[in-house]
Each structure stands twice: as structure tokens, then as C-alpha cells.
């Protein structure tokens, strides 16, 4: 079984993105019967999707778990839906890492307004809570790079009819970011990593149940 996990480089003036550290850590871990590949995505509109699509085509994963930072959130939040929109307000504090600030632009002019995750997010949240890790389902991935990535990959899967389970998970800031963002809630990086372990294992279990025809 193959699992592809993506994270992002720092953005918005931050020097740390905990999801970059997460994918480096999870790559070193071993899950019996599972091959994990990771990819670090640029915080560039559309380029993030293009790179992830290339990894999907080269690796042929059974599932894609994209990870991003949501500064200000307290929980690990698997996303329910991505919307077909790229939009940064004129007074937003930062653009993407190329300086782009698109407004009112569709990701795919011919695509549906929204696309739902294929990951077992309810089971993920329940398992995270059972381990004492703050977690909840999110119903908005925003209109920045994380949403762009989630929508773009789900749209690719839809258009190409690729048998891949995919979705997006937002993580809160790590404790290492407290000096740069003192107003943001944080969790220890090890807690975030344990959360990702739970998310990966839940996805693996779901894929195994599906392959056996188990409800």
C-alpha cells in the first residue's frame, strides 16, 4: 500500500512550517506493509497542485494526505470540502511566496463549485480525540494555497478518474512558532506528529477495509 503525504515550505514571513517538519519525520517511520513517500510543496498558486500531480503520477499512491498550517486554529482539522476559488483580500497580510494575490478567480473555470474529501475524516477525528489530541472537522479550507491544493488534487482525480483517496488536513502552529506568532495557539511538534501518525493509520485501515469489502 502506498501513501503520499505533502507538506509546505514556510510562508507569510514565518521561518517555520510545522508540516515541513512533519513530512520529514513521518518519512523516517515504518508502517508494516505501507510505503510512504513525502513531497514538500511550494506556497505558489497552482504550482503546488502541478507538483503534487506529478508525484501522484510517478508514485501511484492509494491515498494522498496533504498537510498545511492553519495559524490561529487550536485543533488538528481534517477538511471536509474545497471550493473552486483563489481569492486574497487586498488588505491580506501576505500573498503567496511569488507575490501573487489573485481575487475572485476560479481554480478550474470548468470545474464544480466544491469537491469533498475522500479521506475518512470522521474516523480520524474520533481516533485523535481518543488519544487526547485536539481535533475537529473543518468546513472551510479558506481560499489560499491549502484550498488550492486540495481542490486541484480532487479535481484531477475527478477528471482523470484516478482510484486515489485524497484530502487535506490543517495543523495548528507548533510550539516552536510561539516567538514569531505569540497570539497563535500552539501544540508541541511531537503532538502534531502523533496526530499525523493517527491520520495515516486511519487511512491505511480504511483502505484495507475497502479492499476486503468491509463496511
Rosetta silent file (secondary structure, phi, psi, omega in degrees, C-alpha in Angstrom):
SEQUENCE: XXXXXXXXXXXXXXXXXXXXXXXXXXXXXXXXXXXXXXXXXXXXXXXXXXXXXXXXXXXXXXXXXXXXXXXXXXXXXXXXXXXXXXXXXXXXXXXXXXXXXXXXXXXXXXXXXXXXXXXXXXXXXXXXXXXXXXXXXXXXXXXXXXXXXXXXXXXXXXXXXXXXXXXXXXXXXXXXXXXXXXXXXXXXXXXXXXXXXXXXXXXXXXXXXXXXXXX
SCORE:     score description
SCORE:     0.000 S_00000001
   1 L     0.000  137.959 -176.093    0.000    0.000    0.000 S_00000001
   2 E  -118.054  130.377  178.184    1.314    3.434   -0.937 S_00000001
   3 E  -123.005  125.610  176.449    0.599    6.692    0.901 S_00000001
   4 E  -104.021  127.328 -177.718    1.739   10.085   -0.430 S_00000001
   5 E  -124.017  128.938  178.826    1.980   12.869    2.161 S_00000001
   6 E  -115.059  150.723  172.198    2.639   16.516    1.321 S_00000001
   7 E  -135.291 -178.553 -176.320    3.639   19.485    3.429 S_00000001
   8 E  -124.266  153.462  170.609    4.522   23.112    2.728 S_00000001
   9 L   -71.067  165.655  175.471    7.506   25.397    2.947 S_00000001
  10 L   -62.050  156.767 -179.815    7.302   28.425    5.304 S_00000001
  11 L  -154.251  169.210  175.312    5.258   31.409    4.134 S_00000001
  12 L    63.480   25.834  179.959    3.982   34.796    5.216 S_00000001
  13 L    88.969   -6.842  177.153    7.265   35.802    6.790 S_00000001
  14 L   -75.353  151.403  176.307    7.468   32.757    9.074 S_00000001
  15 L   -99.164   -7.017 -177.225   10.717   30.817    9.236 S_00000001
  16 L  -129.617  139.181  164.425    8.997   27.558   10.242 S_00000001
  17 L  -127.444  113.973 -175.202    6.192   25.498    8.779 S_00000001
  18 H   -60.113  -23.517 -179.590    5.432   22.543   11.051 S_00000001
  19 H   -72.759  -26.327  173.115    4.148   20.496    8.124 S_00000001
  20 H   -64.170  -43.636  178.210    7.624   20.565    6.561 S_00000001
  21 H   -67.627  -35.311  179.659    8.963   19.041    9.761 S_00000001
  22 H   -61.976  -46.120 -176.494    6.081   16.564    9.873 S_00000001
  23 H   -70.303  -30.554  175.755    6.782   15.078    6.466 S_00000001
  24 H   -66.428  -38.678 -179.383   10.490   14.774    7.250 S_00000001
  25 H   -72.068  -45.437 -175.675    9.684   12.905   10.452 S_00000001
  26 H   -67.899  -27.362  178.956    6.989   10.620    9.047 S_00000001
  27 H   -63.321  -28.288 -177.705    9.253    9.638    6.143 S_00000001
  28 L   -85.155   -6.484 -176.320   11.639    8.026    8.637 S_00000001
  29 L   -93.389  160.663 -176.416    8.936    5.905   10.253 S_00000001
  30 L  -121.875  126.982  172.644    7.904    2.392    9.310 S_00000001
  31 E  -118.834  121.037 -176.266    4.371    1.061    8.997 S_00000001
  32 L   -53.685  129.315  176.838    4.212   -2.654    8.126 S_00000001
  33 L    77.627    8.095 -176.580    3.001   -3.183    4.583 S_00000001
  34 E  -126.337  132.857  172.666    2.949    0.544    3.800 S_00000001
  35 E  -105.904  122.783 -179.652    5.282    2.605    1.634 S_00000001
  36 E  -106.725  131.386  170.729    5.267    6.299    2.485 S_00000001
  37 E  -123.016  143.372  179.677    6.529    8.985    0.143 S_00000001
  38 E  -122.611  157.481  177.607    6.567   12.673    1.025 S_00000001
  39 E  -145.491  134.783  176.648    6.793   15.839   -1.010 S_00000001
  40 E   -94.402  122.212 -175.884    7.405   19.446    0.044 S_00000001
  41 E   -97.597  148.097  173.817    5.175   21.826   -1.894 S_00000001
  42 L   -78.404  150.811  176.375    5.858   25.470   -2.751 S_00000001
  43 L   -87.859   63.828  178.221    3.464   28.118   -1.468 S_00000001
  44 L  -126.088  132.058  175.181    2.640   29.153   -5.035 S_00000001
  45 L   -56.220  135.796  174.946   -0.834   29.128   -6.507 S_00000001
  46 L    70.065  -40.617  175.788   -1.337   26.238   -8.957 S_00000001
  47 H   -59.803  -33.538  178.189    2.338   25.196   -8.887 S_00000001
  48 H   -59.093  -41.748 -179.887    1.510   23.403   -5.638 S_00000001
  49 H   -70.213  -44.162 -177.265   -1.038   21.286   -7.500 S_00000001
  50 H   -58.490  -43.101 -179.599    1.197   20.648  -10.501 S_00000001
  51 H   -67.278  -40.959 -179.504    3.993   19.249   -8.336 S_00000001
  52 H   -67.910  -37.149  175.830    1.638   17.058   -6.345 S_00000001
  53 H   -61.171  -43.009  178.423    0.038   15.710   -9.531 S_00000001
  54 H   -59.773  -40.942  178.616    3.493   14.753  -10.821 S_00000001
  55 H   -66.060  -38.354  177.119    4.168   12.855   -7.608 S_00000001
  56 H   -62.422  -45.325 -178.180    0.834   11.054   -7.906 S_00000001
  57 H   -67.101  -34.567 -179.134    1.599   10.045  -11.485 S_00000001
  58 H   -79.612  -36.024 -172.724    5.130    8.886  -10.617 S_00000001
  59 H   -94.068  -33.333 -177.984    4.332    7.118   -7.346 S_00000001
  60 L    64.913   53.296 -175.879    0.840    5.744   -7.954 S_00000001
  61 L   -73.872  158.338  171.394   -0.394    6.117   -4.362 S_00000001
  62 L   -83.599  -26.055  179.893   -3.523    4.577   -2.893 S_00000001
  63 E  -149.299  149.470  175.996   -4.073    7.717   -0.835 S_00000001
  64 E  -123.261  123.244  176.731   -2.850   11.315   -0.704 S_00000001
  65 E  -115.227  106.362  178.108   -2.796   13.190    2.591 S_00000001
  66 E   -93.742  135.882 -176.060   -1.962   16.864    2.093 S_00000001
  67 E  -121.060  140.223  179.300   -0.972   18.799    5.203 S_00000001
  68 E  -145.788  164.514  179.460   -0.954   22.533    5.807 S_00000001
  69 E   -92.811  133.070  171.961   -0.623   25.113    8.566 S_00000001
  70 L  -121.958   87.351  179.520   -3.651   26.993    9.872 S_00000001
  71 L   -61.500  130.484 -177.952   -2.269   29.626   12.202 S_00000001
  72 L   105.139  -20.895  176.322   -4.823   30.512   14.849 S_00000001
  73 L   -82.469  150.870 -178.822   -6.544   27.139   14.991 S_00000001
  74 L  -100.152  -20.382 -173.283   -6.298   25.075   18.152 S_00000001
  75 L  -111.028  160.922  161.668   -7.156   21.658   16.703 S_00000001
  76 E   -77.053  125.109 -169.258   -5.914   19.320   14.029 S_00000001
  77 E  -128.304   95.865  169.336   -8.659   19.836   11.460 S_00000001
  78 E   -61.150  137.745 -176.169   -9.262   17.481    8.523 S_00000001
  79 E   -90.420  137.307  178.804  -11.049   19.445    5.820 S_00000001
  80 L   -82.106  -41.859 -169.221  -14.468   18.401    4.525 S_00000001
  81 E  -143.574  147.080  170.728  -14.625   20.481    1.333 S_00000001
  82 E  -114.637  144.921 -178.139  -12.513   22.545   -1.060 S_00000001
  83 E  -110.829  152.798 -175.439  -14.027   25.378   -3.089 S_00000001
  84 L   -83.719   68.220 -174.267  -13.276   26.407   -6.662 S_00000001
  85 L  -155.072  134.385  167.427  -11.818   29.779   -5.754 S_00000001
  86 E  -114.109  119.608 -174.713   -8.493   31.591   -5.463 S_00000001
  87 L  -156.336  120.993  173.691   -9.010   34.805   -3.527 S_00000001
  88 L  -123.549  125.448 -178.867   -6.799   37.014   -1.372 S_00000001
  89 L   -63.801  149.262 -179.558   -8.245   40.216    0.013 S_00000001
  90 L   -56.513  -31.565 -178.454   -6.417   43.453   -0.916 S_00000001
  91 L   -97.402   13.500  178.323   -5.580   44.047    2.757 S_00000001
  92 L   -62.154  145.679 -173.361   -4.439   40.480    3.421 S_00000001
  93 L   -69.568  -19.336 -179.435   -1.133   40.408    5.341 S_00000001
  94 L  -156.366  149.618  172.508    0.720   38.322    2.761 S_00000001
  95 L   -90.127 -167.534  169.567    0.488   36.971   -0.807 S_00000001
  96 L   -73.258  178.408 -173.006    1.810   33.607   -1.948 S_00000001
  97 L   -74.526   -1.112  170.778    5.571   33.197   -1.977 S_00000001
  98 L  -102.230   -1.124 -178.961    5.772   34.591   -5.515 S_00000001
  99 L    90.518    7.233 -177.937    3.846   37.701   -4.534 S_00000001
 100 L   -77.710  138.177  175.540    0.598   36.648   -6.238 S_00000001
 101 L  -133.554   71.012  179.513   -2.708   37.945   -4.841 S_00000001
 102 L   -65.880  150.991  177.532   -5.463   36.557   -7.082 S_00000001
 103 L  -133.711  133.192  173.008   -9.001   37.757   -6.479 S_00000001
 104 L    54.996   36.052 -177.604  -12.302   36.120   -7.423 S_00000001
 105 E  -108.532  132.187  174.648  -10.546   33.600   -9.687 S_00000001
 106 L   -72.376  150.246  172.904  -11.716   30.010  -10.186 S_00000001
 107 L   -73.006  -44.008  174.454   -9.157   27.251   -9.825 S_00000001
 108 L  -132.442  109.346 -178.067  -10.792   25.439  -12.750 S_00000001
 109 L   -57.070  -22.979 -179.392  -13.282   27.549  -14.759 S_00000001
 110 L  -103.027    5.860 -176.539  -14.991   24.344  -15.866 S_00000001
 111 L   -91.268  166.684  176.763  -14.938   22.603  -12.500 S_00000001
 112 L   -67.130  160.079 -178.404  -17.657   22.176   -9.872 S_00000001
 113 L   -63.012  -34.003 -178.675  -18.072   24.810   -7.167 S_00000001
 114 E  -147.403  154.911  177.373  -16.886   22.416   -4.475 S_00000001
 115 E  -136.027  137.022 -174.848  -15.313   18.982   -4.045 S_00000001
 116 E   -94.197  146.873  176.825  -15.492   16.771   -0.964 S_00000001
 117 L   -58.871  153.898  173.554  -12.610   14.928    0.650 S_00000001
 118 L  -104.785   -3.039 -178.986  -12.216   11.214    0.086 S_00000001
 119 L   -79.798  153.849  179.354  -10.419   10.640    3.399 S_00000001
 120 L   -79.750   70.208 -168.301  -12.203    9.062    6.412 S_00000001
 121 H   -69.123  -31.854  178.239  -12.154   12.330    8.322 S_00000001
 122 H   -65.479  -43.435  177.706  -14.799   11.444   10.929 S_00000001
 123 H   -64.443  -38.290  177.420  -12.866    8.358   11.925 S_00000001
 124 H   -58.530  -50.398 -177.233   -9.669   10.405   12.007 S_00000001
 125 H   -62.598  -42.390  179.870  -11.156   12.967   14.367 S_00000001
 126 H   -62.067  -42.835 -179.619  -12.632   10.294   16.642 S_00000001
 127 H   -69.208  -38.329  177.260   -9.309    8.468   16.897 S_00000001
 128 H   -61.740  -45.193  179.441   -7.380   11.661   17.520 S_00000001
 129 H   -63.070  -37.336  178.873   -9.737   12.606   20.343 S_00000001
 130 H   -60.810  -28.381  178.613   -9.412    9.110   21.833 S_00000001
 131 L   -94.120    9.134  177.351   -5.677    9.787   22.156 S_00000001
 132 L    77.167   18.829  179.640   -6.258   13.173   23.763 S_00000001
 133 L   -98.092  124.934 -179.142   -5.224   15.136   20.676 S_00000001
 134 L   -59.886  128.707 -176.344   -7.403   18.205   19.940 S_00000001
 135 E  -156.528  148.137  174.711   -9.248   17.582   16.681 S_00000001
 136 L  -161.345  157.076  175.406  -12.373   18.614   14.798 S_00000001
 137 L   -78.128  136.577  175.861  -13.715   18.561   11.263 S_00000001
 138 E  -105.103  143.898  179.609  -13.310   21.831    9.367 S_00000001
 139 L  -112.480   14.204  171.955  -15.798   23.003    6.765 S_00000001
 140 L  -149.473  123.025  175.553  -13.589   25.658    5.202 S_00000001
 141 L   -94.924   10.612 -179.030  -10.074   25.283    3.845 S_00000001
 142 L    78.772 -160.397  178.122  -10.015   29.010    3.048 S_00000001
 143 L  -134.054   23.883 -178.662   -9.213   30.405   -0.399 S_00000001
 144 L  -103.295 -149.720 -171.216   -5.414   30.401   -0.194 S_00000001
 145 H   -68.428  -36.943 -179.185   -2.816   27.758   -1.123 S_00000001
 146 H   -62.632  -47.342  176.790   -4.167   24.940    1.052 S_00000001
 147 H   -63.015  -40.120  177.990   -7.593   25.141   -0.559 S_00000001
 148 H   -57.794  -43.275  179.696   -5.933   25.486   -3.972 S_00000001
 149 H   -66.480  -48.674 -177.939   -4.021   22.264   -3.331 S_00000001
 150 H   -61.867  -48.089 -179.262   -6.997   20.321   -2.009 S_00000001
 151 H   -64.118  -45.036 -176.384   -9.340   21.393   -4.791 S_00000001
 152 H   -59.921  -41.213 -179.422   -6.736   20.895   -7.501 S_00000001
 153 H   -72.359  -42.436  177.766   -5.949   17.322   -6.476 S_00000001
 154 H   -64.584  -35.112  177.756   -9.584   16.321   -6.009 S_00000001
 155 H   -69.222  -39.482  175.418  -10.390   17.871   -9.382 S_00000001
 156 H   -59.821  -46.599  179.445   -7.512   15.973  -11.002 S_00000001
 157 H   -61.290  -41.067  178.909   -8.810   12.718   -9.502 S_00000001
 158 H   -63.847  -47.913 -175.486  -12.324   13.557  -10.721 S_00000001
 159 H   -69.180  -38.286 -175.999  -11.252   14.414  -14.265 S_00000001
 160 H   -92.984   -5.700 -177.847   -8.851   11.510  -14.706 S_00000001
 161 L    53.436   49.511 -179.095  -10.976    9.018  -12.751 S_00000001
 162 L   -86.800  131.708 -178.739   -7.920    8.027  -10.718 S_00000001
 163 L   -79.248   69.291 -178.143   -8.571    5.454   -7.961 S_00000001
 164 L  -128.348  133.801  172.821   -6.951    7.530   -5.207 S_00000001
 165 E   -87.569  124.945 -174.530   -8.336    8.532   -1.813 S_00000001
 166 E  -143.845  157.061  177.348   -7.298   12.123   -1.161 S_00000001
 167 E  -179.989 -168.213 -171.855   -7.913   15.086    1.084 S_00000001
 168 E  -137.133  142.913  176.928   -6.366   17.783    3.258 S_00000001
 169 E  -129.387  127.389  174.204   -5.566   18.218    6.941 S_00000001
 170 E   -93.717  138.457  177.539   -4.773   21.525    8.634 S_00000001
 171 E  -115.706  144.107  174.477   -2.445   21.560   11.632 S_00000001
 172 L   -71.594  172.653  178.074   -2.139   24.329   14.226 S_00000001
 173 E   -63.167  150.219  175.723    1.139   26.120   14.811 S_00000001
 174 E   -86.405  161.139  179.889    3.894   24.252   16.597 S_00000001
 175 H   -59.106  -27.114  178.891    5.332   25.407   19.906 S_00000001
 176 H   -64.703  -17.689 -177.518    8.495   26.401   18.016 S_00000001
 177 H   -91.675    0.760 -172.915    6.493   29.174   16.342 S_00000001
 178 L   -60.625  -36.388 -179.348    5.469   30.869   19.588 S_00000001
 179 L   -68.306  -38.261 -179.033    8.132   33.587   19.376 S_00000001
 180 L   -76.495  -32.151 -176.050    7.162   34.545   15.814 S_00000001
 181 L  -134.431   73.982 -174.617    3.402   34.348   16.425 S_00000001
 182 L   -64.665  -17.871 -179.358    2.705   34.891   20.144 S_00000001
 183 L   -88.693   -6.925 -177.347   -1.035   35.244   19.556 S_00000001
 184 L   -88.827  136.825  168.542   -1.430   31.839   17.915 S_00000001
 185 L   -62.960  148.540 -179.354   -2.386   28.732   19.898 S_00000001
 186 E  -134.810  159.800  170.351    0.281   26.057   19.597 S_00000001
 187 E  -129.194  151.945  175.624    0.801   22.347   20.126 S_00000001
 188 L   -59.688  145.526  179.451    4.127   20.557   20.622 S_00000001
 189 H   -57.828  -35.709  179.240    5.634   19.292   17.384 S_00000001
 190 H   -65.436  -33.452  176.124    5.586   15.744   18.799 S_00000001
 191 H   -67.627  -41.123  176.470    1.820   16.045   19.347 S_00000001
 192 H   -62.009  -40.611  179.414    1.386   17.137   15.747 S_00000001
 193 H   -66.105  -42.381  176.562    3.498   14.174   14.626 S_00000001
 194 H   -61.701  -37.001  175.778    1.467   11.760   16.727 S_00000001
 195 H   -61.770  -42.194  178.573   -1.633   13.251   15.134 S_00000001
 196 H   -65.911  -37.735  175.872   -0.240   12.598   11.673 S_00000001
 197 H   -57.830  -45.123  179.097    0.561    9.017   12.660 S_00000001
 198 H   -62.173  -42.384 -179.388   -3.070    8.527   13.673 S_00000001
 199 H   -63.172  -42.892  179.018   -4.267   10.089   10.424 S_00000001
 200 H   -65.331  -46.653 -178.275   -2.037    7.833    8.333 S_00000001
 201 H   -64.346  -37.956  177.432   -3.024    4.681   10.221 S_00000001
 202 H   -63.381  -39.502  177.798   -6.723    5.542    9.957 S_00000001
 203 H   -65.761  -43.458  178.080   -6.328    5.982    6.205 S_00000001
 204 H   -60.708  -45.857  179.386   -4.486    2.670    5.911 S_00000001
 205 H   -60.339  -41.111  179.922   -7.192    0.894    7.912 S_00000001
 206 H   -64.208  -42.904  178.985   -9.890    2.411    5.711 S_00000001
 207 H   -63.939  -39.060  178.708   -8.132    1.285    2.537 S_00000001
 208 H   -66.386  -40.189  177.251   -7.746   -2.232    3.919 S_00000001
 209 H   -63.580  -40.870 -179.840  -11.448   -2.380    4.821 S_00000001
 210 H   -65.490  -38.987 -178.850  -12.369   -1.189    1.366 S_00000001
 211 H   -68.761  -25.770  178.764  -10.158   -3.797   -0.304 S_00000001
 212 H   -93.362   -4.536 -176.540  -11.851   -6.525    1.754 S_00000001
 213 L    73.822   23.537 -179.825  -15.325   -5.125    1.183 S_00000001
 214 L   -86.754  132.958  179.673  -15.691   -4.442    4.910 S_00000001
 215 L   -71.260    0.000    0.000  -18.133   -1.634    5.838 S_00000001
